[in-house]
Coordinates of C-alpha atoms in Angstrom, one line a residue:
M1 CA -73.6 34.3 5.5
A2 CA -75.4 37.6 5.7
G3 CA -79.0 37.6 6.6
V4 CA -78.8 34.6 8.9
S5 CA -80.7 34.9 12.2
K6 CA -79.0 34.6 15.6
K7 CA -80.8 31.3 16.2
D8 CA -79.4 29.9 13.0
R9 CA -75.9 31.1 13.9
N10 CA -76.1 29.4 17.2
S11 CA -77.3 26.2 15.6
E12 CA -74.4 26.4 13.1
T13 CA -71.9 26.9 15.9
D14 CA -73.2 23.8 17.6
G15 CA -72.9 22.0 14.2
Y16 CA -69.2 23.1 14.0
N17 CA -68.5 21.7 17.5
N18 CA -70.3 18.4 16.8
I19 CA -68.3 18.0 13.6
C20 CA -65.0 18.6 15.3
K21 CA -65.6 16.3 18.2
R22 CA -66.8 13.4 16.0
L23 CA -64.1 13.7 13.4
H24 CA -61.3 14.1 16.0
I25 CA -62.2 10.7 17.4
A26 CA -62.6 9.2 13.9
T27 CA -59.0 10.1 12.8
I28 CA -57.1 8.3 15.5
D29 CA -56.3 5.5 13.1
V30 CA -54.9 7.9 10.6
E31 CA -52.6 9.4 13.2
K32 CA -51.4 6.0 14.2
V33 CA -50.5 5.0 10.6
L34 CA -48.8 8.3 10.0
R35 CA -46.7 7.8 13.1
A36 CA -45.8 4.3 11.9
K37 CA -44.6 5.9 8.6
E38 CA -42.5 8.4 10.4
L39 CA -40.8 5.7 12.5
L40 CA -40.2 3.5 9.4
A41 CA -38.7 6.4 7.5
S42 CA -36.3 7.2 10.3
M43 CA -35.2 3.5 10.6
Q44 CA -34.7 3.3 6.9
R45 CA -32.6 6.5 6.8
R46 CA -30.4 5.3 9.6
R47 CA -30.0 1.9 8.1
A48 CA -29.1 3.4 4.7
F49 CA -26.3 5.4 6.3
K50 CA -25.2 2.4 8.3
K51 CA -24.7 0.5 5.1
L52 CA -23.0 3.4 3.3
F53 CA -20.7 4.8 6.0
G54 CA -20.5 2.1 8.5
F55 CA -22.1 4.0 11.4
D56 CA -25.6 4.9 12.5
D57 CA -26.7 8.3 11.2
G58 CA -28.8 8.9 14.2
H59 CA -25.8 8.9 16.5
S60 CA -23.3 10.4 14.0
E61 CA -23.0 13.6 16.1
Q62 CA -21.1 11.5 18.7
N63 CA -18.7 10.2 16.1
L64 CA -17.4 13.1 14.0
E65 CA -14.2 11.2 13.0
D66 CA -16.3 8.7 11.2
M67 CA -18.3 11.5 9.5
Q68 CA -15.0 12.7 8.0
R69 CA -14.4 9.3 6.3
L70 CA -15.5 9.9 2.7
T71 CA -15.1 6.3 1.5
S72 CA -18.0 4.0 1.6
T73 CA -17.0 0.9 3.5
H74 CA -19.8 -1.3 2.2
S75 CA -20.6 0.2 -1.3
I76 CA -24.0 0.6 -2.8
R77 CA -24.6 -3.1 -3.4
M78 CA -25.6 -3.3 0.3
M79 CA -28.6 -1.1 -0.5
S80 CA -30.0 -3.4 -3.2
I81 CA -32.4 -5.2 -1.0
A82 CA -35.7 -4.2 -2.6
G83 CA -37.0 -7.7 -2.9
N84 CA -36.9 -8.4 0.9
T85 CA -39.7 -6.7 2.8
D86 CA -38.0 -7.3 6.1
S87 CA -34.5 -6.2 5.0
M88 CA -34.5 -3.0 6.9
F89 CA -35.2 -4.8 10.2
N90 CA -32.9 -7.8 10.0
D91 CA -29.4 -7.4 11.4
E92 CA -27.9 -10.4 9.5
I93 CA -28.5 -10.2 5.7
E94 CA -26.7 -12.4 3.3
N95 CA -26.6 -12.9 -0.4
Y96 CA -26.8 -9.3 -1.4
E97 CA -27.5 -8.6 -5.0
E98 CA -24.4 -7.5 -6.8
M99 CA -24.7 -4.5 -9.1
S100 CA -21.8 -5.6 -11.3
E101 CA -21.4 -5.2 -15.0
D102 CA -21.5 -9.0 -15.6
T103 CA -23.2 -9.5 -19.0
C104 CA -25.2 -12.3 -17.5
Q105 CA -26.8 -9.7 -15.1
M106 CA -27.4 -7.0 -17.7
P107 CA -31.0 -6.1 -18.2
F108 CA -32.6 -6.6 -21.6
D109 CA -32.3 -3.0 -22.7
E110 CA -28.5 -3.4 -22.6
E111 CA -28.6 -6.0 -25.4
R112 CA -27.3 -8.9 -23.4
W113 CA -27.8 -11.2 -26.4
G114 CA -25.8 -9.0 -28.7
N115 CA -22.8 -11.4 -28.7
F116 CA -24.9 -14.3 -29.9
F117 CA -26.9 -12.6 -32.6
T118 CA -24.3 -10.4 -34.4
D119 CA -26.2 -10.2 -37.6
F120 CA -29.5 -9.0 -36.1
E121 CA -30.6 -5.6 -34.7
I122 CA -33.0 -5.0 -31.8
L123 CA -35.5 -2.7 -33.4
S124 CA -37.6 -1.9 -30.3
L125 CA -37.5 -2.5 -26.6
P126 CA -40.3 -4.0 -24.5
E127 CA -42.2 -1.2 -22.8
G128 CA -45.1 -1.1 -20.3
V129 CA -48.5 0.1 -21.1
N130 CA -47.9 3.3 -19.1
P131 CA -44.2 4.2 -19.0
N132 CA -44.8 7.0 -16.6
G133 CA -47.4 6.4 -13.9
N134 CA -46.4 9.6 -12.2
N135 CA -48.4 11.6 -14.7
Q136 CA -51.6 10.2 -13.3
C137 CA -53.9 11.0 -10.4
I138 CA -56.0 8.1 -9.3
E139 CA -59.4 8.8 -7.9
M140 CA -59.9 6.1 -5.3
G141 CA -63.1 4.2 -4.8
F142 CA -64.4 2.0 -2.0
E143 CA -63.6 -1.1 -4.1
N144 CA -59.9 -0.4 -3.8
C145 CA -57.8 -2.5 -1.5
V146 CA -54.3 -2.3 -0.2
D147 CA -53.0 -4.6 -3.0
D148 CA -54.5 -2.3 -5.6
L149 CA -53.0 0.7 -4.0
C150 CA -49.6 -1.0 -3.8
L151 CA -49.7 -1.7 -7.5
Y152 CA -50.4 2.0 -8.2
L153 CA -47.5 3.1 -6.0
K154 CA -45.1 0.6 -7.6
S155 CA -46.1 1.9 -11.1
G156 CA -45.0 5.4 -10.1
V157 CA -48.4 6.9 -9.1
R158 CA -47.9 9.5 -6.3
C159 CA -51.2 11.4 -6.4
F160 CA -54.6 10.2 -5.3
M161 CA -58.0 11.8 -5.0
I162 CA -61.0 11.2 -2.8
D163 CA -64.5 12.3 -3.5
L164 CA -66.0 13.2 -0.1
F165 CA -69.5 13.5 -1.5
R166 CA -69.5 9.8 -2.3
G167 CA -70.1 7.7 0.8
P168 CA -69.8 8.5 4.5
L169 CA -66.6 10.1 5.9
G170 CA -65.9 6.9 7.8
K171 CA -65.3 5.1 4.6
S172 CA -63.1 7.9 3.3
Q173 CA -61.1 7.7 6.4
N174 CA -60.6 3.9 5.8
L175 CA -59.4 4.7 2.3
I176 CA -56.8 7.1 3.6
V177 CA -55.6 4.5 6.2
Q178 CA -55.4 1.8 3.4
L179 CA -53.3 4.2 1.2
R180 CA -50.9 4.9 4.1
E181 CA -50.7 1.2 4.9
A182 CA -49.9 0.6 1.2
E183 CA -47.1 3.2 1.4
I184 CA -45.7 1.4 4.4
A185 CA -45.8 -1.9 2.6
V186 CA -44.1 -0.6 -0.6
S187 CA -41.6 1.4 1.6
K188 CA -40.6 -1.8 3.4
E189 CA -40.1 -3.6 0.0
Y190 CA -38.1 -0.7 -1.4
G191 CA -36.1 -0.1 1.7
F192 CA -36.7 3.7 1.3
P193 CA -39.6 6.0 2.3
V194 CA -42.5 6.3 -0.1
A195 CA -44.8 9.4 0.1
S196 CA -47.9 10.3 -1.9
T197 CA -50.3 13.3 -2.1
I198 CA -54.0 13.0 -1.3
I199 CA -56.5 15.6 -2.6
A200 CA -60.1 15.8 -1.6
K201 CA -63.1 16.8 -3.7
L202 CA -65.6 18.8 -1.5
S203 CA -69.3 18.1 -1.5
P204 CA -71.0 20.6 -3.8
R205 CA -72.6 23.7 -2.4
Y206 CA -75.6 23.2 -4.7
Q207 CA -77.8 20.2 -4.1
Y208 CA -77.4 16.9 -5.9
S209 CA -78.8 13.4 -5.4
G210 CA -76.5 10.6 -4.4
Y211 CA -75.1 7.8 -6.4
L212 CA -77.1 4.7 -7.3
D213 CA -75.7 1.2 -6.6
T214 CA -74.5 0.6 -10.2
V215 CA -73.9 -3.1 -9.4
H216 CA -77.6 -3.7 -9.5
F217 CA -78.9 -0.8 -11.7
N218 CA -77.8 2.3 -13.6
S219 CA -81.2 4.1 -13.4
I220 CA -84.5 3.9 -11.6
K221 CA -88.0 4.7 -12.9
L222 CA -89.9 6.6 -10.3
K223 CA -93.7 6.2 -10.9
K224 CA -96.4 8.6 -9.9
G225 CA -97.8 8.1 -6.4
E226 CA -94.8 6.2 -5.0
K227 CA -93.4 7.1 -1.6
V228 CA -89.9 8.4 -1.5
T229 CA -87.7 9.6 1.4
L230 CA -85.1 12.3 0.8
T231 CA -82.3 11.8 3.4
T232 CA -79.3 13.8 4.4
D233 CA -77.5 10.8 6.0
R234 CA -74.2 10.4 4.2
K235 CA -74.2 6.6 4.6
Y236 CA -76.8 6.4 1.8
S237 CA -74.9 8.8 -0.6
S238 CA -73.3 5.9 -2.5
H239 CA -76.3 3.5 -2.8
C240 CA -79.6 5.3 -3.3
T241 CA -82.7 3.3 -4.1
S242 CA -86.2 4.1 -5.4
R243 CA -87.4 4.4 -1.8
L244 CA -84.4 6.3 -0.3
I245 CA -82.5 9.1 -2.1
Y246 CA -79.6 11.0 -0.6
V247 CA -79.4 14.8 -1.1
N248 CA -76.8 17.2 0.5
A249 CA -79.3 19.6 1.9
R250 CA -79.0 19.5 5.7
F251 CA -79.1 23.2 6.2
L252 CA -82.2 23.6 4.0
L253 CA -84.6 21.3 5.8
I254 CA -85.6 23.9 8.3
D255 CA -87.1 26.0 5.5
I256 CA -89.2 23.2 4.0
K257 CA -92.9 23.1 4.6
N258 CA -95.5 20.4 3.9
F259 CA -96.8 20.3 0.3
D260 CA -93.7 22.0 -1.1
I261 CA -92.6 20.7 -4.5
I262 CA -89.0 19.5 -5.0
L263 CA -87.6 19.0 -8.4
I264 CA -85.0 16.3 -9.3
G265 CA -83.5 16.8 -12.7
E266 CA -85.8 18.1 -15.4
D267 CA -88.7 15.7 -15.0
I268 CA -89.1 14.3 -11.5
Q269 CA -91.3 16.2 -9.0
L270 CA -91.7 15.3 -5.4
M271 CA -94.3 16.6 -3.0
V272 CA -93.3 16.9 0.7
R273 CA -95.7 15.1 3.0
S274 CA -93.7 15.5 6.3
V275 CA -90.5 17.1 7.5
R276 CA -88.2 15.1 9.9
Q277 CA -84.9 16.1 11.5
E278 CA -82.7 14.7 8.8
S279 CA -85.1 13.6 6.1
L280 CA -88.2 14.5 4.1
K281 CA -91.1 12.1 3.5
C282 CA -92.4 12.7 -0.1
C283 CA -94.5 11.2 -2.8
V284 CA -93.9 11.3 -6.5
C285 CA -96.3 13.7 -8.3
R286 CA -94.5 13.7 -11.6
E287 CA -92.7 10.6 -12.7
G288 CA -89.3 10.3 -14.3
T289 CA -86.0 8.4 -14.5
L290 CA -83.5 8.8 -11.6
T291 CA -79.8 8.4 -12.2
S292 CA -76.7 9.2 -10.1
Y293 CA -75.8 12.8 -9.2
M294 CA -78.8 14.7 -10.5
P295 CA -79.4 18.3 -9.6
V296 CA -82.1 18.8 -6.9
L297 CA -84.1 22.1 -6.8
F298 CA -85.7 23.2 -3.5
P299 CA -88.4 25.8 -3.1
Q300 CA -87.5 29.4 -3.9
R301 CA -87.6 30.6 -0.3
C302 CA -84.8 28.3 0.8
S303 CA -81.5 29.9 1.7
K304 CA -79.6 28.1 -1.1
Y305 CA -76.5 30.2 -1.0
R306 CA -75.6 29.5 2.6
V307 CA -72.4 27.5 3.2
S308 CA -73.6 23.9 3.5
Y309 CA -73.2 21.7 6.5
E310 CA -71.5 19.1 4.2
E311 CA -68.8 21.6 3.2
L312 CA -68.1 22.3 6.9
E313 CA -67.8 18.6 7.5
D314 CA -65.5 18.1 4.6
F315 CA -63.2 21.0 5.6
T316 CA -62.9 19.7 9.2
F317 CA -62.4 16.1 8.0
A318 CA -59.6 17.2 5.6
R319 CA -57.9 19.1 8.5
E320 CA -58.1 16.1 10.9
V321 CA -56.8 13.5 8.5
G322 CA -53.9 15.6 7.2
I323 CA -55.3 16.4 3.7
N324 CA -53.7 19.6 2.5
V325 CA -55.5 20.1 -0.8
V326 CA -59.3 20.4 -1.3
V327 CA -61.2 21.0 -4.5
S328 CA -64.4 23.1 -4.7
D329 CA -67.1 21.7 -6.9
I330 CA -67.6 25.1 -8.7
A331 CA -65.4 28.1 -9.3
G332 CA -68.3 30.3 -8.3
T333 CA -68.0 34.0 -7.8
V334 CA -65.6 36.3 -5.9
Q335 CA -68.2 36.4 -3.0
Y336 CA -68.3 32.6 -3.0
V337 CA -64.6 32.3 -2.6
N338 CA -64.7 35.0 0.1
D339 CA -67.3 32.9 2.0
L340 CA -65.2 29.8 1.7
E341 CA -62.1 31.5 3.0
K342 CA -64.0 32.9 6.0
V343 CA -65.4 29.5 6.9
M344 CA -62.0 27.9 6.5
S345 CA -60.5 30.5 8.8
S346 CA -63.3 29.9 11.4
L347 CA -62.5 26.2 11.3
Q348 CA -58.8 26.7 11.5
C349 CA -58.4 25.4 8.0
E350 CA -56.9 28.5 6.4
N351 CA -53.7 26.6 5.5
L352 CA -55.5 24.2 3.2
R353 CA -54.8 24.8 -0.5
L354 CA -58.1 25.5 -2.3
Y355 CA -58.5 24.2 -5.9
A356 CA -61.4 24.7 -8.2
R357 CA -63.2 22.3 -10.5
V358 CA -63.7 23.8 -13.9
V359 CA -65.7 22.2 -16.8
I360 CA -63.5 23.9 -19.4
N361 CA -65.7 23.4 -22.6
D362 CA -68.8 24.7 -20.8
I363 CA -67.2 28.2 -20.5
K364 CA -68.6 30.3 -23.3
S365 CA -67.6 33.9 -22.4
C366 CA -64.9 35.6 -24.4
D367 CA -64.3 38.9 -22.5
G368 CA -62.0 37.6 -19.8
E369 CA -64.6 37.8 -17.0
M370 CA -63.4 34.4 -15.6
N371 CA -59.7 35.2 -15.6
W372 CA -59.9 36.1 -11.9
I373 CA -60.1 32.4 -10.9
A374 CA -56.6 31.8 -12.2
Q375 CA -55.2 34.2 -9.7
R376 CA -57.5 33.4 -6.8
Y377 CA -57.4 29.6 -6.6
D378 CA -54.3 27.5 -5.9
G379 CA -54.9 25.0 -8.6
F380 CA -57.5 23.5 -10.9
L381 CA -59.3 20.2 -11.6
V382 CA -60.3 20.5 -15.3
E383 CA -63.1 18.4 -16.6
L384 CA -64.7 18.0 -20.1
S385 CA -68.5 17.9 -20.5
E386 CA -69.9 15.1 -22.7
P387 CA -70.6 16.3 -26.3
E388 CA -74.0 16.2 -27.8
N389 CA -72.7 14.4 -30.8
A390 CA -70.0 11.9 -30.5
P391 CA -67.3 12.0 -31.9
D392 CA -66.9 15.7 -31.9
I393 CA -64.1 18.3 -32.0
L394 CA -63.2 19.8 -28.7
Q395 CA -64.3 23.4 -28.7
L396 CA -62.7 25.9 -26.3
C397 CA -63.6 29.5 -26.2
P398 CA -60.8 32.2 -25.8
D399 CA -61.8 32.7 -22.1
A400 CA -61.2 28.9 -21.4
L401 CA -57.9 29.0 -23.2
C402 CA -56.9 32.1 -21.2
I403 CA -57.7 30.5 -17.9
L404 CA -55.4 27.5 -18.7
Q405 CA -52.7 29.7 -19.9
L406 CA -52.8 32.0 -16.9
A407 CA -52.8 29.0 -14.5
Y408 CA -49.8 27.5 -16.3
N409 CA -47.9 30.8 -16.3
A410 CA -48.6 31.2 -12.5
K411 CA -47.1 27.7 -12.0
K412 CA -50.3 26.4 -10.4
P413 CA -51.1 22.6 -10.7
I414 CA -53.6 21.6 -13.4
I415 CA -55.3 18.2 -13.2
L416 CA -57.2 17.1 -16.3
D417 CA -59.9 14.4 -16.5
P418 CA -59.4 13.1 -20.1
W419 CA -62.2 10.5 -20.0
H420 CA -64.1 11.7 -23.1
I421 CA -60.9 12.0 -25.1
S422 CA -59.7 8.5 -24.1
Q423 CA -63.1 7.2 -25.2
Q424 CA -62.7 9.1 -28.5
R425 CA -65.9 11.1 -27.9
L426 CA -63.9 14.2 -28.3
R427 CA -61.0 14.9 -30.7
V428 CA -58.4 17.5 -29.9
D429 CA -57.7 20.1 -32.6
P430 CA -53.9 20.7 -33.0
E431 CA -54.5 24.3 -32.0
H432 CA -55.3 23.0 -28.5
Y433 CA -52.5 20.5 -28.1
Y434 CA -50.7 22.7 -25.6
H435 CA -53.7 23.2 -23.4
I436 CA -54.6 19.4 -23.3
F437 CA -51.3 17.6 -23.6
F438 CA -48.7 20.0 -22.2
Y439 CA -50.2 22.3 -19.5
P440 CA -51.8 19.7 -17.2
D441 CA -49.5 18.4 -14.5
K442 CA -51.6 15.2 -13.9
Y443 CA -54.3 13.3 -15.6
L444 CA -57.2 12.0 -13.5
V445 CA -58.0 8.3 -13.8
K446 CA -60.9 6.8 -11.8
F447 CA -60.4 3.6 -9.9
N448 CA -62.5 1.6 -12.4
Q449 CA -61.2 3.2 -15.5
F450 CA -57.5 2.4 -15.2
K451 CA -57.5 0.0 -18.2
A452 CA -59.7 2.3 -20.3
V453 CA -57.2 5.2 -20.7
F454 CA -54.4 3.4 -22.6
Y455 CA -55.3 5.3 -25.8
F456 CA -55.0 8.6 -24.2
N457 CA -51.7 7.7 -22.5
F458 CA -50.0 6.8 -25.8
L459 CA -51.5 9.9 -27.5
Q460 CA -50.4 12.2 -24.8
S461 CA -46.9 10.7 -24.6
A462 CA -46.4 11.0 -28.4
I463 CA -47.6 14.6 -28.6
F464 CA -45.8 15.7 -25.4
D465 CA -42.5 14.4 -26.7
Q466 CA -42.9 16.7 -29.7
I467 CA -44.0 19.7 -27.8
V468 CA -41.3 19.8 -25.1
P469 CA -38.1 20.6 -27.1
R470 CA -40.0 22.9 -29.4
D471 CA -41.6 24.8 -26.5
L472 CA -38.3 25.2 -24.6
S473 CA -36.5 26.5 -27.7
K474 CA -39.2 29.1 -28.4
M475 CA -39.5 30.2 -24.8
P476 CA -37.8 33.6 -24.4
L477 CA -34.8 34.0 -22.1
C478 CA -36.6 36.3 -19.6
D479 CA -36.7 35.9 -15.9
S480 CA -39.6 37.4 -13.8
S481 CA -38.2 36.2 -10.5
H482 CA -36.2 38.4 -8.1
T483 CA -33.5 35.8 -7.6
G484 CA -32.9 34.5 -11.1
A485 CA -34.7 31.3 -10.2
D486 CA -36.7 31.1 -13.4
G487 CA -33.6 31.2 -15.5
M488 CA -32.0 28.6 -13.2
A489 CA -34.9 26.3 -13.6
R490 CA -34.9 26.7 -17.4
A491 CA -31.2 26.0 -17.5
V492 CA -31.7 22.8 -15.5
V493 CA -34.3 21.5 -17.9
A494 CA -32.2 22.4 -20.9
A495 CA -29.2 20.6 -19.4
S496 CA -31.3 17.5 -18.7
M497 CA -32.3 17.4 -22.3
E498 CA -28.8 18.0 -23.7
A499 CA -27.2 15.5 -21.4
S500 CA -30.0 13.0 -21.7
A501 CA -30.1 12.9 -17.9
T502 CA -31.8 10.0 -16.1
A503 CA -32.9 12.0 -13.1
I504 CA -33.0 15.5 -11.6
I505 CA -32.4 15.6 -7.9
V506 CA -33.4 18.7 -6.0
S507 CA -32.3 19.3 -2.4
G508 CA -34.1 22.2 -0.7
V509 CA -36.1 23.4 2.2
T510 CA -39.1 24.7 0.2
T511 CA -40.7 23.5 -3.0
R512 CA -40.3 26.7 -5.0
M513 CA -37.4 25.5 -7.2
V514 CA -39.1 22.1 -7.8
Q515 CA -42.2 24.0 -8.9
K516 CA -40.2 26.1 -11.3
I517 CA -38.3 23.2 -12.8
S518 CA -41.6 21.3 -13.2
H519 CA -43.1 24.4 -15.0
F520 CA -40.8 23.8 -17.9
R521 CA -42.1 20.2 -18.2
P522 CA -38.9 18.1 -18.3
K523 CA -39.2 14.5 -19.5
T524 CA -36.6 13.6 -16.9
P525 CA -38.1 12.6 -13.5
I526 CA -37.6 15.1 -10.7
L527 CA -36.7 13.7 -7.2
F528 CA -37.3 16.2 -4.4
V529 CA -35.4 15.4 -1.2
S530 CA -36.5 17.4 1.8
H531 CA -37.2 17.1 5.5
M532 CA -40.2 19.3 5.2
R533 CA -43.2 17.3 6.3
S534 CA -45.9 19.6 4.7
A535 CA -44.3 19.2 1.3
E536 CA -45.5 15.6 1.1
D537 CA -49.1 16.8 1.1
Y538 CA -48.9 18.6 -2.2
V539 CA -45.5 18.6 -4.1
S540 CA -46.4 15.3 -5.9
L541 CA -49.2 17.2 -7.7
Y542 CA -46.6 18.9 -9.9
H543 CA -45.4 17.4 -13.2
N544 CA -43.0 14.5 -12.9
V545 CA -42.2 15.1 -9.2
T546 CA -41.5 12.4 -6.7
M547 CA -41.0 13.2 -3.0
L548 CA -38.2 11.3 -1.1
P549 CA -38.7 12.2 2.6
F550 CA -35.5 12.8 4.5
R551 CA -36.9 13.0 8.0
T552 CA -34.3 13.8 10.6
S553 CA -33.7 16.2 13.5
Y554 CA -29.9 16.0 13.1
F555 CA -28.5 19.1 11.3
I556 CA -24.9 20.1 11.8
G557 CA -23.5 22.1 9.0
H558 CA -25.3 23.2 5.8
Q559 CA -22.9 21.4 3.4
R560 CA -23.0 18.2 5.4
N561 CA -26.8 18.1 5.2
I562 CA -26.8 18.7 1.4
F563 CA -24.2 15.9 1.1
R564 CA -26.3 13.4 3.1
K565 CA -29.5 14.2 1.1
F566 CA -27.8 13.6 -2.2
I567 CA -26.1 10.4 -1.0
F568 CA -29.5 9.2 0.2
A569 CA -31.2 10.1 -3.1
L570 CA -28.5 8.3 -5.2
A571 CA -28.7 5.2 -3.0
Y572 CA -32.5 5.2 -3.6
L573 CA -32.2 5.6 -7.4
A574 CA -29.5 2.9 -7.6
S575 CA -31.4 0.5 -5.4
R576 CA -34.5 0.9 -7.5
K577 CA -32.3 0.5 -10.7
I578 CA -33.7 3.8 -11.9
I579 CA -30.1 4.8 -12.6
K580 CA -27.1 2.6 -13.6
N581 CA -23.4 3.1 -13.9
G582 CA -22.5 5.9 -16.3
D583 CA -25.9 7.7 -16.3
K584 CA -26.0 11.4 -16.1
I585 CA -27.8 13.0 -13.1
I586 CA -28.4 16.7 -12.4
L587 CA -28.0 17.8 -8.8
V588 CA -29.7 21.0 -7.8
Y589 CA -28.9 22.6 -4.4
N590 CA -28.2 25.8 -2.5
Y591 CA -24.5 26.4 -2.3
T592 CA -24.4 29.3 0.1
T593 CA -25.0 28.6 3.8
G594 CA -28.1 30.2 5.1
T595 CA -30.1 30.3 1.9
T596 CA -33.2 28.2 1.3
F597 CA -33.4 28.6 -2.4
P598 CA -31.2 26.4 -4.7
E599 CA -28.9 28.5 -6.9
K600 CA -26.4 25.9 -8.2
Y601 CA -26.5 22.7 -10.2
F602 CA -24.0 20.4 -11.9
I603 CA -24.2 17.3 -14.0
Y604 CA -22.8 14.2 -12.4
T605 CA -21.9 10.9 -14.1
F606 CA -22.9 8.2 -11.7
D607 CA -20.3 5.8 -10.4
K608 CA -22.0 3.2 -8.2
V609 CA -18.9 2.4 -6.2
H610 CA -17.3 5.8 -5.8
F611 CA -20.2 8.3 -5.9
V612 CA -19.7 9.1 -2.2
E613 CA -16.1 10.3 -2.7
H614 CA -17.1 12.0 -6.0
L615 CA -19.8 14.1 -4.3
S616 CA -17.7 15.0 -1.4
K617 CA -15.2 16.7 -3.8
S618 CA -17.7 18.1 -6.3
L619 CA -20.6 19.6 -4.3
F620 CA -18.6 22.3 -2.6
P621 CA -15.2 22.8 -4.3
R622 CA -13.0 25.4 -2.6
E623 CA -9.5 26.7 -2.8
A624 CA -6.8 25.1 -0.6
E625 CA -6.6 28.1 1.7
C626 CA -10.2 27.5 2.8
D627 CA -9.4 24.0 4.1
V628 CA -8.5 25.2 7.6
C629 CA -11.7 27.2 7.9
S630 CA -13.8 24.3 6.8
Q631 CA -12.2 22.0 9.3
K632 CA -12.9 24.5 12.1
E633 CA -16.5 24.6 11.0
G634 CA -16.7 20.8 11.5
M635 CA -17.5 20.1 7.9
F636 CA -16.5 16.8 6.3
I637 CA -15.7 18.1 2.9
Y638 CA -12.0 18.0 2.0
T639 CA -10.4 19.5 -1.1
H640 CA -7.1 18.2 -2.5

């Protein structure tokens, strides 16, 4: 912000303080609902271990003898209570669902009618319109309600986006509260914690008009001589009219003079008649058609490159409501990123993960001048501009391809908006299959477009199924990590394919191994079990990853904690019927005490009755002479 006067700096400081005070009060509801989630997760964890071991995990440190009992006194059938929303809070529960192998209880995919129709063959199995909702990121709108969000969560969606430019921040806060309430509702129904990631699109630094109320009109004709007010009040940003137009230009109003000309789009010209504190009174001197989100050009003398007031508000809002990932509207320049990082540091938001929005088919350079953004940003929201002629072939220059390749190699999340592909306005050349159907971790779906992307879902699923085994077989056996983690992650994914594993469960403190496994794009779902609260805010952005919070302050013994996490994860998968008896599951964990990075995995064949005993003998096998040492350490693992 070079060249800013002392008076302007003082006014900006006052602006910072006003933002912080207002948003701190506004986020009390978010803190309450997050606290409710924490309490519910703790109760569910303790209830789960009560059913599995026969004692309360929260008081297990007072009953070490019970901790050493490896047999499950109640079996996993006691955990199958997903249909009862109050099951975790009722002490007397009867009529538990049995998870037996009775043919009358077998699901359809196990051919329960095979004994009756011996001369017929089931050619195909019924399948939902989107078999993997976890590959989608839903952009929420104000029309969403808790019921809609519950449906998204039940279909596997664990990533949601909020556009902070659209509507006032108060409504964005309500959306976040609604999502957290939906998580609580689904969590009560499942009997296990449910966590999702929220990312926020920042208001653009450049100036744009707000959105029209599309319920009544998609465009407005501004006629010459009409009076128009340009306002910076965010409550009008989602329903502009012919008389009142929102524009994100609060810092620029002090530079506007009477009779200045302001351009909207390529045609509309407004003449300023008077300047108010938060608005400009104008008249139309050149008519044109107003639509949503049009560029607004202010006079040349305005300080257009100063960090905007709206960006400051968005950063502070994200910090206050617990959003850990923000997306800049443009990638910009190195100086632009430096300015953002300085502002984030001043607002104590330096821990936020900064992503960049990139319109990939608008990049035309071929000399690598844009490659720096792949190293500087933490992730990318990739969009496609509408083609001039539809349908058309998607054209990507070498620089655009290089950016996607570098981001993928750096294991940074890529979110792609496939709207124009799903509407068949753009066709993807087979040369770009990797960049469109393999590299992205998530695909963006707007709240009102959920039923309009079925074509793309089926297309991506079919092409992805062909790419994955071919890519893994061609990938060289090299490891750029210092700990061998890349090779470990590749081996896990290869094992999941060879064994046709139903799930990959990763137990760890940090998310590094999850990110590395996700990098190889396994078709098998990845379940990350961790007590790290901050992981919930971003880990679900990665390909096929679901977070299972294991919130506890009780840690006695490294091996005991690993064991408890895996038992909890298997109980969750069995309760949700994601796995059934005999399925292969890959368990990834750190074997050595004191390490935070998983370095061991093994393939486990799930036994719904005896998995507790199996894991106790398989996770940490040791020689007989080590038994005495292990008992002295207070561990509950016995070898025979």
